Coordinates of C-alpha atoms and ligand atoms in Angstrom, one line a residue:
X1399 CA -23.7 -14.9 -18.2
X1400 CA -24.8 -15.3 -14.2
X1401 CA -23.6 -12.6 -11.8
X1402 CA -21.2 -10.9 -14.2
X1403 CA -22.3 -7.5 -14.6
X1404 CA -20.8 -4.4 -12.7
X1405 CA -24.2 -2.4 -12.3
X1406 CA -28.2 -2.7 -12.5
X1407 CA -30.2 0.4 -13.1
X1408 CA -34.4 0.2 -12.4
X1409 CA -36.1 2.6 -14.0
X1410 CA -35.4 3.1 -17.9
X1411 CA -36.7 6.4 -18.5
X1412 CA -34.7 9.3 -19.6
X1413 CA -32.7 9.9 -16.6
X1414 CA -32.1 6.1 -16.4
X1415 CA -31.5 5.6 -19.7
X1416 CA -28.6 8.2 -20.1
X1417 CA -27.1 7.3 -16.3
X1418 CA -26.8 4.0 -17.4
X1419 CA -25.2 4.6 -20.8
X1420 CA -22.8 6.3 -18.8
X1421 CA -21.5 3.8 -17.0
X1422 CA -21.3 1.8 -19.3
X1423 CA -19.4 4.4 -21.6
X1424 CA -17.3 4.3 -18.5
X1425 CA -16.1 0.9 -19.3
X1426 CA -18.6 -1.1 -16.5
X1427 CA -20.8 -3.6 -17.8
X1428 CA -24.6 -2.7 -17.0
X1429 CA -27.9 -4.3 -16.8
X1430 CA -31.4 -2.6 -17.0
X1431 CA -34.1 -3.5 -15.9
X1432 CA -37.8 -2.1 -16.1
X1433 CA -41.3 -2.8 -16.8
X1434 CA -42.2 -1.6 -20.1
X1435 CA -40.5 -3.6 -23.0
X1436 CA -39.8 -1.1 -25.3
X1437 CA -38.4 0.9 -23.0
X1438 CA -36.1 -2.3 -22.4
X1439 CA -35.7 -2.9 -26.2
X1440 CA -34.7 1.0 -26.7
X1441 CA -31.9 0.5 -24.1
X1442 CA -30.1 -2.5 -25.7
X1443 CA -30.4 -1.7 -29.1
X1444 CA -28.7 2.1 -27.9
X1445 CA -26.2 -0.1 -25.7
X1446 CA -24.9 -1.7 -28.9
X1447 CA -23.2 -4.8 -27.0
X1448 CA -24.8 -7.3 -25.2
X1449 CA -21.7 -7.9 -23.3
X1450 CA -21.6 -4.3 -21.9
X1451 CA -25.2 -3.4 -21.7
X1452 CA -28.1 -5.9 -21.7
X1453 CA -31.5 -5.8 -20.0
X1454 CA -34.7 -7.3 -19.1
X1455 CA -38.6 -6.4 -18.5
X1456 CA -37.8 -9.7 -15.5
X1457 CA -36.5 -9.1 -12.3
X1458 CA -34.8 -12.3 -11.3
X1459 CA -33.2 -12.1 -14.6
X1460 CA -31.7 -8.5 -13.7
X1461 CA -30.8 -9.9 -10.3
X1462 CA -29.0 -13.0 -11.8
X1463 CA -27.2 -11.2 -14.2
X1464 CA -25.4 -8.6 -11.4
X1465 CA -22.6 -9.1 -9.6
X1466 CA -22.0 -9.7 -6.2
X1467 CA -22.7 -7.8 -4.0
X1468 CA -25.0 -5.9 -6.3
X1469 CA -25.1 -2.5 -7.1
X1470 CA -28.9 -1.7 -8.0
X1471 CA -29.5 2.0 -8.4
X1472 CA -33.3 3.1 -8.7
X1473 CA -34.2 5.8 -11.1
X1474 CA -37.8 6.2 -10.8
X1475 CA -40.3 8.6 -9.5
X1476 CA -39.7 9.2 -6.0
X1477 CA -43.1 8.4 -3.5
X1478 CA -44.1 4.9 -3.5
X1479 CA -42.9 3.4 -6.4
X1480 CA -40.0 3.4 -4.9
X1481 CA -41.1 1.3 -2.1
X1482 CA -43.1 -0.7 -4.6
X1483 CA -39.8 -1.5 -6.5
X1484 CA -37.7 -2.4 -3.4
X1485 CA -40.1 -5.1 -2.5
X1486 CA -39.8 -6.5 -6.1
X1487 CA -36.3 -6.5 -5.7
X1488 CA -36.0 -8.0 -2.1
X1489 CA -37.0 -11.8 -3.0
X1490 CA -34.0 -12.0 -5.1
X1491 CA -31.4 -9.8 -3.2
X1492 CA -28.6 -11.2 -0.9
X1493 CA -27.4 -9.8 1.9
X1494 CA -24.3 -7.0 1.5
X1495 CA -26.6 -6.1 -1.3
X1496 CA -26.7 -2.4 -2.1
X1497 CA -29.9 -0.2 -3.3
X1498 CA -29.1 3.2 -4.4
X1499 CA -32.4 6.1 -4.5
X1500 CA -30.8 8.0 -7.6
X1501 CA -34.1 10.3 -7.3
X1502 CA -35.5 13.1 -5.3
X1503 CA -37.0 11.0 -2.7
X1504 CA -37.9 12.9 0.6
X1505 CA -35.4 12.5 3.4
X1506 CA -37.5 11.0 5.8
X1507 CA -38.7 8.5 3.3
X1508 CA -34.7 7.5 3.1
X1509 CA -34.5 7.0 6.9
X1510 CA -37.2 4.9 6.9
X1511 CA -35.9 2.9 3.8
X1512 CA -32.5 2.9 5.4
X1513 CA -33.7 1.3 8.8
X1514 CA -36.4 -0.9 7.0
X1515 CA -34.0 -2.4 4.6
X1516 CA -31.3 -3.0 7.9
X1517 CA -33.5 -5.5 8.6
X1518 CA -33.0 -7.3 5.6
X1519 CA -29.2 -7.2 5.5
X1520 CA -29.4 -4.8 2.6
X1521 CA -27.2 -1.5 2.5
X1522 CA -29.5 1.5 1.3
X1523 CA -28.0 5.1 0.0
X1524 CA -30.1 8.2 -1.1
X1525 CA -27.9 9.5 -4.0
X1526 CA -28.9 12.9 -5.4
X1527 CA -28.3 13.1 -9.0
X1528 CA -28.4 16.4 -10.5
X1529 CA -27.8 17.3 -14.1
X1530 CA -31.1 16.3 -16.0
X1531 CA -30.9 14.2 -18.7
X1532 CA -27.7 15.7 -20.4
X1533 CA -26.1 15.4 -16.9
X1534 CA -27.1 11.7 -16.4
X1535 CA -25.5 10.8 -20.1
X1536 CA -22.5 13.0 -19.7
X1537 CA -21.7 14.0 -16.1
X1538 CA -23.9 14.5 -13.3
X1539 CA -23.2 15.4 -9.9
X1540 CA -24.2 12.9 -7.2
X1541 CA -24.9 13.3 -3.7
X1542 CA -24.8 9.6 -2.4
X1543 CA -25.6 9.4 1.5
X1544 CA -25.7 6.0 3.7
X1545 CA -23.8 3.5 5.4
X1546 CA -19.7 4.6 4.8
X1547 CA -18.2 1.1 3.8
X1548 CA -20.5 -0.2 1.8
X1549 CA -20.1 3.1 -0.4
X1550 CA -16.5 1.7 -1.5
X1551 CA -18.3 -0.7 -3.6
X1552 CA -20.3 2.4 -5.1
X1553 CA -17.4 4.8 -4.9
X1554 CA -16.0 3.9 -8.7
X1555 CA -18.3 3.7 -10.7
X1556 CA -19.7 7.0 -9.1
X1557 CA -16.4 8.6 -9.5
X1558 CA -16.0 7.2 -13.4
X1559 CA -19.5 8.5 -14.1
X1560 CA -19.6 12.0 -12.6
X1561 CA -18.8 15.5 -14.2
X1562 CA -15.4 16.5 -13.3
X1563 CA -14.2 19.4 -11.9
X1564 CA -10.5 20.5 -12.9
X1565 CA -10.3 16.9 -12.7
X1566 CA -11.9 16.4 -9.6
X1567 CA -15.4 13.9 -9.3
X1568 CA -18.3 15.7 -8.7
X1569 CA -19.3 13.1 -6.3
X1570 CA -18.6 12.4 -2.9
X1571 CA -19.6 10.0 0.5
X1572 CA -21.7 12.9 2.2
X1573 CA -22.9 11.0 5.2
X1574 CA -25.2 8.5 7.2
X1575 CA -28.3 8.0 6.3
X1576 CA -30.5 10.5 4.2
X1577 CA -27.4 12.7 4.2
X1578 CA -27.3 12.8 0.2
X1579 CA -31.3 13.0 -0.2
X1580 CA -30.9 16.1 2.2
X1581 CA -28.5 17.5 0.5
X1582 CA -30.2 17.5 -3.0
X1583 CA -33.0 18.8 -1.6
X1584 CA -30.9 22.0 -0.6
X1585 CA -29.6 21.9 -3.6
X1586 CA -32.9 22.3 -5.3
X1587 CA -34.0 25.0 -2.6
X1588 CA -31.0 27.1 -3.7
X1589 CA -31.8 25.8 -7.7
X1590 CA -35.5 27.9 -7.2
X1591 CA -33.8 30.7 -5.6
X1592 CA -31.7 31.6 -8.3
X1593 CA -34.0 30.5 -10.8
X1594 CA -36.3 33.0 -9.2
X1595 CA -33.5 35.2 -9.6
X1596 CA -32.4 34.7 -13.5
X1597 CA -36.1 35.7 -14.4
X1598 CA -36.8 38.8 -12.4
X1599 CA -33.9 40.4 -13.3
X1600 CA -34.9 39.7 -16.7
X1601 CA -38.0 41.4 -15.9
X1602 CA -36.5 44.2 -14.6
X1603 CA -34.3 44.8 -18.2
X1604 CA -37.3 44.4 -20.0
X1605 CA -39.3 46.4 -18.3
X1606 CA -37.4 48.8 -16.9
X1607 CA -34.4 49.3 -19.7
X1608 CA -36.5 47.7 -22.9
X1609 CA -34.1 45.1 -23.9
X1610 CA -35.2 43.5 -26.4
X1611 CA -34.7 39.2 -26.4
X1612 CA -30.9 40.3 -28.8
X1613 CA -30.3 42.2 -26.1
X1614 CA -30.8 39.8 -22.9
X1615 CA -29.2 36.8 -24.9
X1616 CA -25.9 39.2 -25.7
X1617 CA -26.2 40.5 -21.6
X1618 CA -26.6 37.2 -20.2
X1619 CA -23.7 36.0 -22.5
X1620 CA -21.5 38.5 -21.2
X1621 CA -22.8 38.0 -17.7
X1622 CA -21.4 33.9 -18.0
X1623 CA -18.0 34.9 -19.1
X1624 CA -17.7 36.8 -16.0
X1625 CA -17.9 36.0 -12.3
X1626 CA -21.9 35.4 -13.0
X1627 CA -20.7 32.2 -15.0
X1628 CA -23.5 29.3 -13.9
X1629 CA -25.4 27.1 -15.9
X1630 CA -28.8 29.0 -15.4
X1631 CA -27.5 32.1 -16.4
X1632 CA -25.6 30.5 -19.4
X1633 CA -29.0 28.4 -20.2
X1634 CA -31.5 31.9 -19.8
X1635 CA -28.9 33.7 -22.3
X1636 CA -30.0 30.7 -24.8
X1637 CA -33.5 30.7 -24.1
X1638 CA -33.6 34.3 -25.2
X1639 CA -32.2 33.2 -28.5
X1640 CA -34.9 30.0 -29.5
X1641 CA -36.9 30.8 -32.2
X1642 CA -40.6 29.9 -31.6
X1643 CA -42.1 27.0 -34.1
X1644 CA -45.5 27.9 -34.5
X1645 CA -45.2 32.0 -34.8
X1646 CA -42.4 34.5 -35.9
X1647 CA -41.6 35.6 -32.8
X1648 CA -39.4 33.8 -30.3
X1649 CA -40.1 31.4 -27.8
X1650 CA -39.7 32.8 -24.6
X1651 CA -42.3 35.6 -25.0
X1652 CA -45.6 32.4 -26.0
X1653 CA -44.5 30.6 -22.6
X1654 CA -47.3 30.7 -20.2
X1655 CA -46.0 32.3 -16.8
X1656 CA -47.1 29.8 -14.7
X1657 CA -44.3 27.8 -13.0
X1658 CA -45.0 24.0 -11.7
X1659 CA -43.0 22.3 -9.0
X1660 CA -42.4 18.9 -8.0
X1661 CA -41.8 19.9 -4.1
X1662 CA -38.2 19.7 -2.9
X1663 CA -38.0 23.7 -2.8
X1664 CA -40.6 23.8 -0.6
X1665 CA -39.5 21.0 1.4
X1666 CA -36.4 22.7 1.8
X1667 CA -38.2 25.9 3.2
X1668 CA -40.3 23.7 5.2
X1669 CA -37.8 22.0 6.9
X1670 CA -36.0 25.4 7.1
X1671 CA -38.8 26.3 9.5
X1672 CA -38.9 23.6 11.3
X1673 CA -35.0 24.0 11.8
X1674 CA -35.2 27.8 12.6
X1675 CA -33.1 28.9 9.9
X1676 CA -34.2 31.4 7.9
X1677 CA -34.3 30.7 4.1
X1678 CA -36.0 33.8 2.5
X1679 CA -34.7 33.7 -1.1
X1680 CA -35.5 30.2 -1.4
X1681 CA -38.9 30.8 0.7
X1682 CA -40.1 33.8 -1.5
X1683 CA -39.1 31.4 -4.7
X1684 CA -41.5 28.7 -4.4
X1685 CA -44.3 31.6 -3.4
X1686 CA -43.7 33.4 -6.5
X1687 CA -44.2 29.7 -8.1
X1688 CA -47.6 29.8 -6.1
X1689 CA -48.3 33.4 -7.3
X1690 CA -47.9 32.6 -10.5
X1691 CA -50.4 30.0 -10.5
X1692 CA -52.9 32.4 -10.0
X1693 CA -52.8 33.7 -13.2
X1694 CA -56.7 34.2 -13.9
X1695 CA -56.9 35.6 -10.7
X1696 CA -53.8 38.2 -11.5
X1697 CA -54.9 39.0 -15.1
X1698 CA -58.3 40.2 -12.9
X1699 CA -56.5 42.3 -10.3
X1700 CA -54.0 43.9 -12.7
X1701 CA -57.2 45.3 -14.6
X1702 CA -58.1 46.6 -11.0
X1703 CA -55.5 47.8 -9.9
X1704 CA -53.1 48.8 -12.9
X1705 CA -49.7 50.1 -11.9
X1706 CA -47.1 52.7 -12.1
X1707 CA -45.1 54.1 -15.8
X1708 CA -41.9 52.9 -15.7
X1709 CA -39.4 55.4 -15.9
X1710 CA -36.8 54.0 -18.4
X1711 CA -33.2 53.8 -17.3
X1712 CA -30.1 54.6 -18.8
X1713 CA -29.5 50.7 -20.3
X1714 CA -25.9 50.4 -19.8
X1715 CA -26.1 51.8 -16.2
X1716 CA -29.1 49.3 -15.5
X1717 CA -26.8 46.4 -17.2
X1718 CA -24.3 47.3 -14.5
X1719 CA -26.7 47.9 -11.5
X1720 CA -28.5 44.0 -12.4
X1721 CA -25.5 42.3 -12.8
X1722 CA -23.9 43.6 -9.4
X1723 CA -27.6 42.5 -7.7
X1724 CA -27.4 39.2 -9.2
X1725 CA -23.9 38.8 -7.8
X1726 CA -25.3 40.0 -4.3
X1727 CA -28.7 38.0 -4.2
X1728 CA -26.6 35.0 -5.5
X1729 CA -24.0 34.7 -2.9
X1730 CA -26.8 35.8 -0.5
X1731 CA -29.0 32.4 -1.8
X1732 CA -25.9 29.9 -1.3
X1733 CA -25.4 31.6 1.7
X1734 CA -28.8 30.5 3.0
X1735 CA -29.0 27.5 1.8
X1736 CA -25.6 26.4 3.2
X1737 CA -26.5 27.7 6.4
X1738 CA -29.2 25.5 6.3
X1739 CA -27.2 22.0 5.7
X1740 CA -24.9 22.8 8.1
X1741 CA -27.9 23.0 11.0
X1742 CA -29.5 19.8 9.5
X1743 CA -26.1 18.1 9.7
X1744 CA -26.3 19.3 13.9
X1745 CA -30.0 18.6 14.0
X1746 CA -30.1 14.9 11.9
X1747 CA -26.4 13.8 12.7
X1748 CA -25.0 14.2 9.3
X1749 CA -21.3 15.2 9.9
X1750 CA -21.2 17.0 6.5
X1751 CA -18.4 18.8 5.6
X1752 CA -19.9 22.0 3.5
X1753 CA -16.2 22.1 1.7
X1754 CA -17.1 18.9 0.4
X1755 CA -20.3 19.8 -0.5
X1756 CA -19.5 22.6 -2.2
X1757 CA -16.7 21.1 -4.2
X1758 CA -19.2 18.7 -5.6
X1759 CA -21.7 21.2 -7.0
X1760 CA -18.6 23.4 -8.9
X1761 CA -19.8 20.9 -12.3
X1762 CA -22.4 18.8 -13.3
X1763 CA -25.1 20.3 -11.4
X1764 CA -27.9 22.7 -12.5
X1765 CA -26.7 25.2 -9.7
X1766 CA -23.3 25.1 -10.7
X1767 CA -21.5 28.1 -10.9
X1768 CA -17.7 30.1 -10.7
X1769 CA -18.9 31.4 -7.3
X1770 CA -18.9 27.6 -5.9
X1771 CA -15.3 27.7 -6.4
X1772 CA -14.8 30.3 -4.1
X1773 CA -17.3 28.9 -1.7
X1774 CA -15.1 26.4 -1.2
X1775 CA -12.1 28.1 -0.4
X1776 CA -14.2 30.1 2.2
X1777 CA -15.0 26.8 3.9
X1778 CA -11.9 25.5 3.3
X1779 CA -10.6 28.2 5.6
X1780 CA -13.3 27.8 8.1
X1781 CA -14.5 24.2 8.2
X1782 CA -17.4 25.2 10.5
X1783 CA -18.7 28.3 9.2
X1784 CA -21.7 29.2 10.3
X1785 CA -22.8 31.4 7.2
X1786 CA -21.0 32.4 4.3
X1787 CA -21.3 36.1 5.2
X1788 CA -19.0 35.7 8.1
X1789 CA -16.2 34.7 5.7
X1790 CA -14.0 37.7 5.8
X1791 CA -13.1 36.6 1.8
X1792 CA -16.9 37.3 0.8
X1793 CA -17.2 40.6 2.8
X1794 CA -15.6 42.4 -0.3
X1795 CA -17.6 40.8 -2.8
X1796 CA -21.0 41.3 -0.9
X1797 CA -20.1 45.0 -0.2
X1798 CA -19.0 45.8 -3.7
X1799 CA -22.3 45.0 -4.7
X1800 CA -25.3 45.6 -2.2
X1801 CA -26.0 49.1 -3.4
X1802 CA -26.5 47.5 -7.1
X1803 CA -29.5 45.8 -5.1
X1804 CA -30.5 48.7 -2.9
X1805 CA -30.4 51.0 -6.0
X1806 CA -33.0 48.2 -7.6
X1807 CA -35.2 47.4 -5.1
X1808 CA -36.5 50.8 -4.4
X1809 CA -36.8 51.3 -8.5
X1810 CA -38.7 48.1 -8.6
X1811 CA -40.6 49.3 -6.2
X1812 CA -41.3 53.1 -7.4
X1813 CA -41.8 51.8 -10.8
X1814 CA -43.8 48.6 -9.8
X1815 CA -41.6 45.5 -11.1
X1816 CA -41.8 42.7 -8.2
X1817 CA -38.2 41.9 -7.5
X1818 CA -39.1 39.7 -4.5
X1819 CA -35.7 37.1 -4.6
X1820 CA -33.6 40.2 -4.7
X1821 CA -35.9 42.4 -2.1
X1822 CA -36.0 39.4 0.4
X1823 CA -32.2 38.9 -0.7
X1824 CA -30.8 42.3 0.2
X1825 CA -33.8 42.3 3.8
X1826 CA -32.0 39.1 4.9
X1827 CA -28.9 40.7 4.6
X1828 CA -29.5 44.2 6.4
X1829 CA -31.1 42.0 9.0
X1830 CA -28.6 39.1 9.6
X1831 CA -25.9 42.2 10.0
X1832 CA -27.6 44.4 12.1
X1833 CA -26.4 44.0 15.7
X1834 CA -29.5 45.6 17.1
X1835 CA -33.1 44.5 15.7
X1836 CA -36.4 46.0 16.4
X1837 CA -37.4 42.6 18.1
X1838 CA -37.1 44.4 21.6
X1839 CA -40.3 45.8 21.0
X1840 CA -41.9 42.3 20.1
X1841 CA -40.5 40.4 23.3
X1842 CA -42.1 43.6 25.3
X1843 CA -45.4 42.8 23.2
X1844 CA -45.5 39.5 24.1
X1845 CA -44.5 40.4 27.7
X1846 CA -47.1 43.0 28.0
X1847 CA -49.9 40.3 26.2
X1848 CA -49.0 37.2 28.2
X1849 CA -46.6 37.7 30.9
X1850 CA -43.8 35.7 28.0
X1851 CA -41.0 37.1 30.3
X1852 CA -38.2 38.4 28.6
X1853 CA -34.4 39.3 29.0
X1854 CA -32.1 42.3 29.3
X1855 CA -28.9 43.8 27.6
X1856 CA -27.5 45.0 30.5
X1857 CA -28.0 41.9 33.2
X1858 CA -28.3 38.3 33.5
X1859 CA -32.0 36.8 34.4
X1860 CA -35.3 36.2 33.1
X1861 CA -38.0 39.3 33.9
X1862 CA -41.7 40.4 33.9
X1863 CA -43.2 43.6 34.1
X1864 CA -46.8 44.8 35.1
X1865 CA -46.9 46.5 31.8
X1866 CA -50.7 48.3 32.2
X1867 CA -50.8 51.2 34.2
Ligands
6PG675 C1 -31.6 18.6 -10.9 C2 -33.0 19.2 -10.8 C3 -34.1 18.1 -10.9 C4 -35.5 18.6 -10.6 C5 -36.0 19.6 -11.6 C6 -37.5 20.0 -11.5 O1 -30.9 18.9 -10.0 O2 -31.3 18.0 -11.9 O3 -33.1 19.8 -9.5 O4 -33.8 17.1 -9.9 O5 -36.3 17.5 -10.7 O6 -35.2 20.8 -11.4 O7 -37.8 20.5 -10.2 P1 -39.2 21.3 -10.1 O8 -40.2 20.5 -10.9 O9 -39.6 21.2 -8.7 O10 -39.0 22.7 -10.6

């Protein structure tokens, strides 16, 4: 049984488990290979046939058993273990070999896998899978970046394995080197931002319109039939409907409000920064994470500080108003992010195509959504659109609906219900279309405070002025 089977998978664990069930559901033969025993043991008793899916706790075994050149894909926490698990692997890998990063390693750890594992003969992608674990089992989409031909030997089993769209693999060759890892991490930036989203318009219904959990579950329902329809908003509309276990009420309302993070939204807001492009929704997402971890410190100044009575609205009119902002601060979020990848691609040489990349998030992944379909068509039109808001097929949709978010943020505000994601949502907006911005007055600042020079609207040049009479 040497060198026979189509596909090794490290890692066993849930993700790695379902991926490589997949595949083999897929009609590939697949070998595992990880560590703990049982975790080995779990996988071929599941896999049913030795023939199709086998495994081993041993890595020469799991190297012996592949086929040439071998297709290893790592599922395993992304940081060092990965690079622990490469140099296990390395003694018996040949060249041509291929390693795939299925996790959410960070970018630069990929370039520095990629040009380590050159060395070695050894072709290296970063492959972004998104989906969870019901993804992984039944369709993910996958965001594989690294050397071009060496991804034909990948490109199958990828395309077999993927969610489909109308048909179409959610999966696609993105681009050298830690194009894919990039490219996830985006796609987590923009996963926070309309997380962030989902919740404090929920907030705002409860609070401001006293919806009860019936309620949000039948609004959020209607919401995913319509041009809302996403996975977040369908799986919010079903978290207001779980019972709780342990009381009488439901779930949702015993959940502490403390959100955790792993760290690729605020990688993507870091490198946003470091880019220049401005990223607010996602930015004022992984902040609101941090503000929420202060909860002893909030219980304390909410007793100090109280806040305003909200004054009720009319509940159908606040139904329309919320679902018009969520439209707005959702196309506003894509927008960002998108703008962002297509700077990294200038800045790191990734020759993305944002068509492409939108195509592959319309299924399988947790920001997937009816709106990515027509984000592809508006980059379809325009390969090298610089932001979404210039596409003359979203100016409709975004100026149908930014008075829903005006109308909100100054009740959230009067009434004192944070709506940060849509505030910074609908501030980015009236700032990236305003042809004239008040930063006139901070280039004379700077000017008047250090001589910083600055330029005019109405001739060429570089000037200074003795500001201090
Ligand atoms: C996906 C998700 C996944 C991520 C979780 C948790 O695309 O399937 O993005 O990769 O790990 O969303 O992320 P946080 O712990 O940072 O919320």
């Amino acid at each position: 049984m040497k060198n026979t089977y189509d596909f090794g998978l490290v890692g066993l664990g849930v993700m790695g488990r379902n991926f490589i069930l997949n595949v083999a559901d897929n009609g590939f033969t697949a070998f595992g290979n990880d560590l703990d025993a049982e975790k080995v043991s779990a996988l071929i008793e599941e896999g049913g046939d030795k023939n199709k899916v086998d495994a081993s706790t041993e890595v020469s075994t799991f190297a012996a058993a592949l086929a040439k050149p071998r297709r290893i894909m790592l599922l395993v926490p992304a940081g060092k273990v990965v690079d622990i698990v490469i140099e296990n692997l390395l003694p018996h890998l040949d060249e041509g070999d291929i390693i795939i990063d299925g996790g959410n390693s960070f970018y630069t750890d990929t370039d520095r896998r990629d040009a380590y594992l050159k060395t070695k003969g050894i072709n290296f992608f970063g492959a972004g899978v998104s989906g969870g674990a019901k993804g992984a089992r039944r369709g993910p989409s996958i965001m594989p970046g690294g050397n071009r031909e060496a991804y034909q030997h990948v490109k199958p089993i990828f395309e077999a394995v993927s969610a489909k769209y109308k048909g179409e693999p959610c999966v696609a060759y993105l681009g050298p080197k830690s194009a894919g890892n990039y490219v996830k991490m985006v796609h987590n930036g923009i996963e926070y931002g309309l997380m962030q989203l989902t919740s404090e318009i929920y907030d705002l219904l409860k609070k401001g319109g006293d919806f009860s959990n019936d309620e949000l579950h039948s609004t959020y329902s209607k919401w995913n039939k319509g041009r809302l329809q996403s996975f977040l908003v369908e799986i919010t509309s079903e978290i207001f409907e779980q019972e709780d276990d342990l009381t009488d009420g439901r779930l949702v309302d015993q959940i502490l409000d403390k959100a955790k993070q792993k760290g690729t939204g605020k990688w993507t807001s870091q490198n946003a920064m470091d880019l220049g492009i401005p990223v607010p929704s996602i930015d004022i997402a992984v902040s609101m994470r941090e503000i929420s971890a202060l909860k002893e410190e909030r219980v304390q100044a909410d007793a100090l500080y109280g806040r305003p009575k909200v004054a009720h609205m009319d509940k159908d009119k606040l139904e329309k108003l919320a679902e018009e902002a969520l439209y707005f601060s959702f196309i506003i979020t894509y927008a960002q992010g998108l703008h962002q990848l297509a700077d990294a691609s200038k800045e790191y040489g990734y020759e993305l195509d944002i068509t492409v990349v939108a195509k592959i998030w319309r299924a399988g992944c947790i920001i997937r959504a009816g709106l990515l379909a027509d984000i592809t068509e508006a980059f379809k039109a325009d390969k090298n659109l610089p932001n979404l808001l210039l596409s003359p097929t979203f100016v409709e949709k975004v100026q149908s609906t930014v008075d829903a978010a005006r109308t909100l943020v100054s009740y959230g505000a009067t009434n004192g219900i944070p709506l940060p994601g849509l505030s910074n949502s609908l501030t980015y907006f009236d700032a990236y279309t305003s042809s004239r911005l008040p930063l006139n007055v901070i280039q004379a600042q700077r000017d008047y405070f250090g001589s910083h020079t600055y330029e005019r609207l109405d001739r060429e040049g570089v000037f200074h002025t003795e500001w201090e009479k």
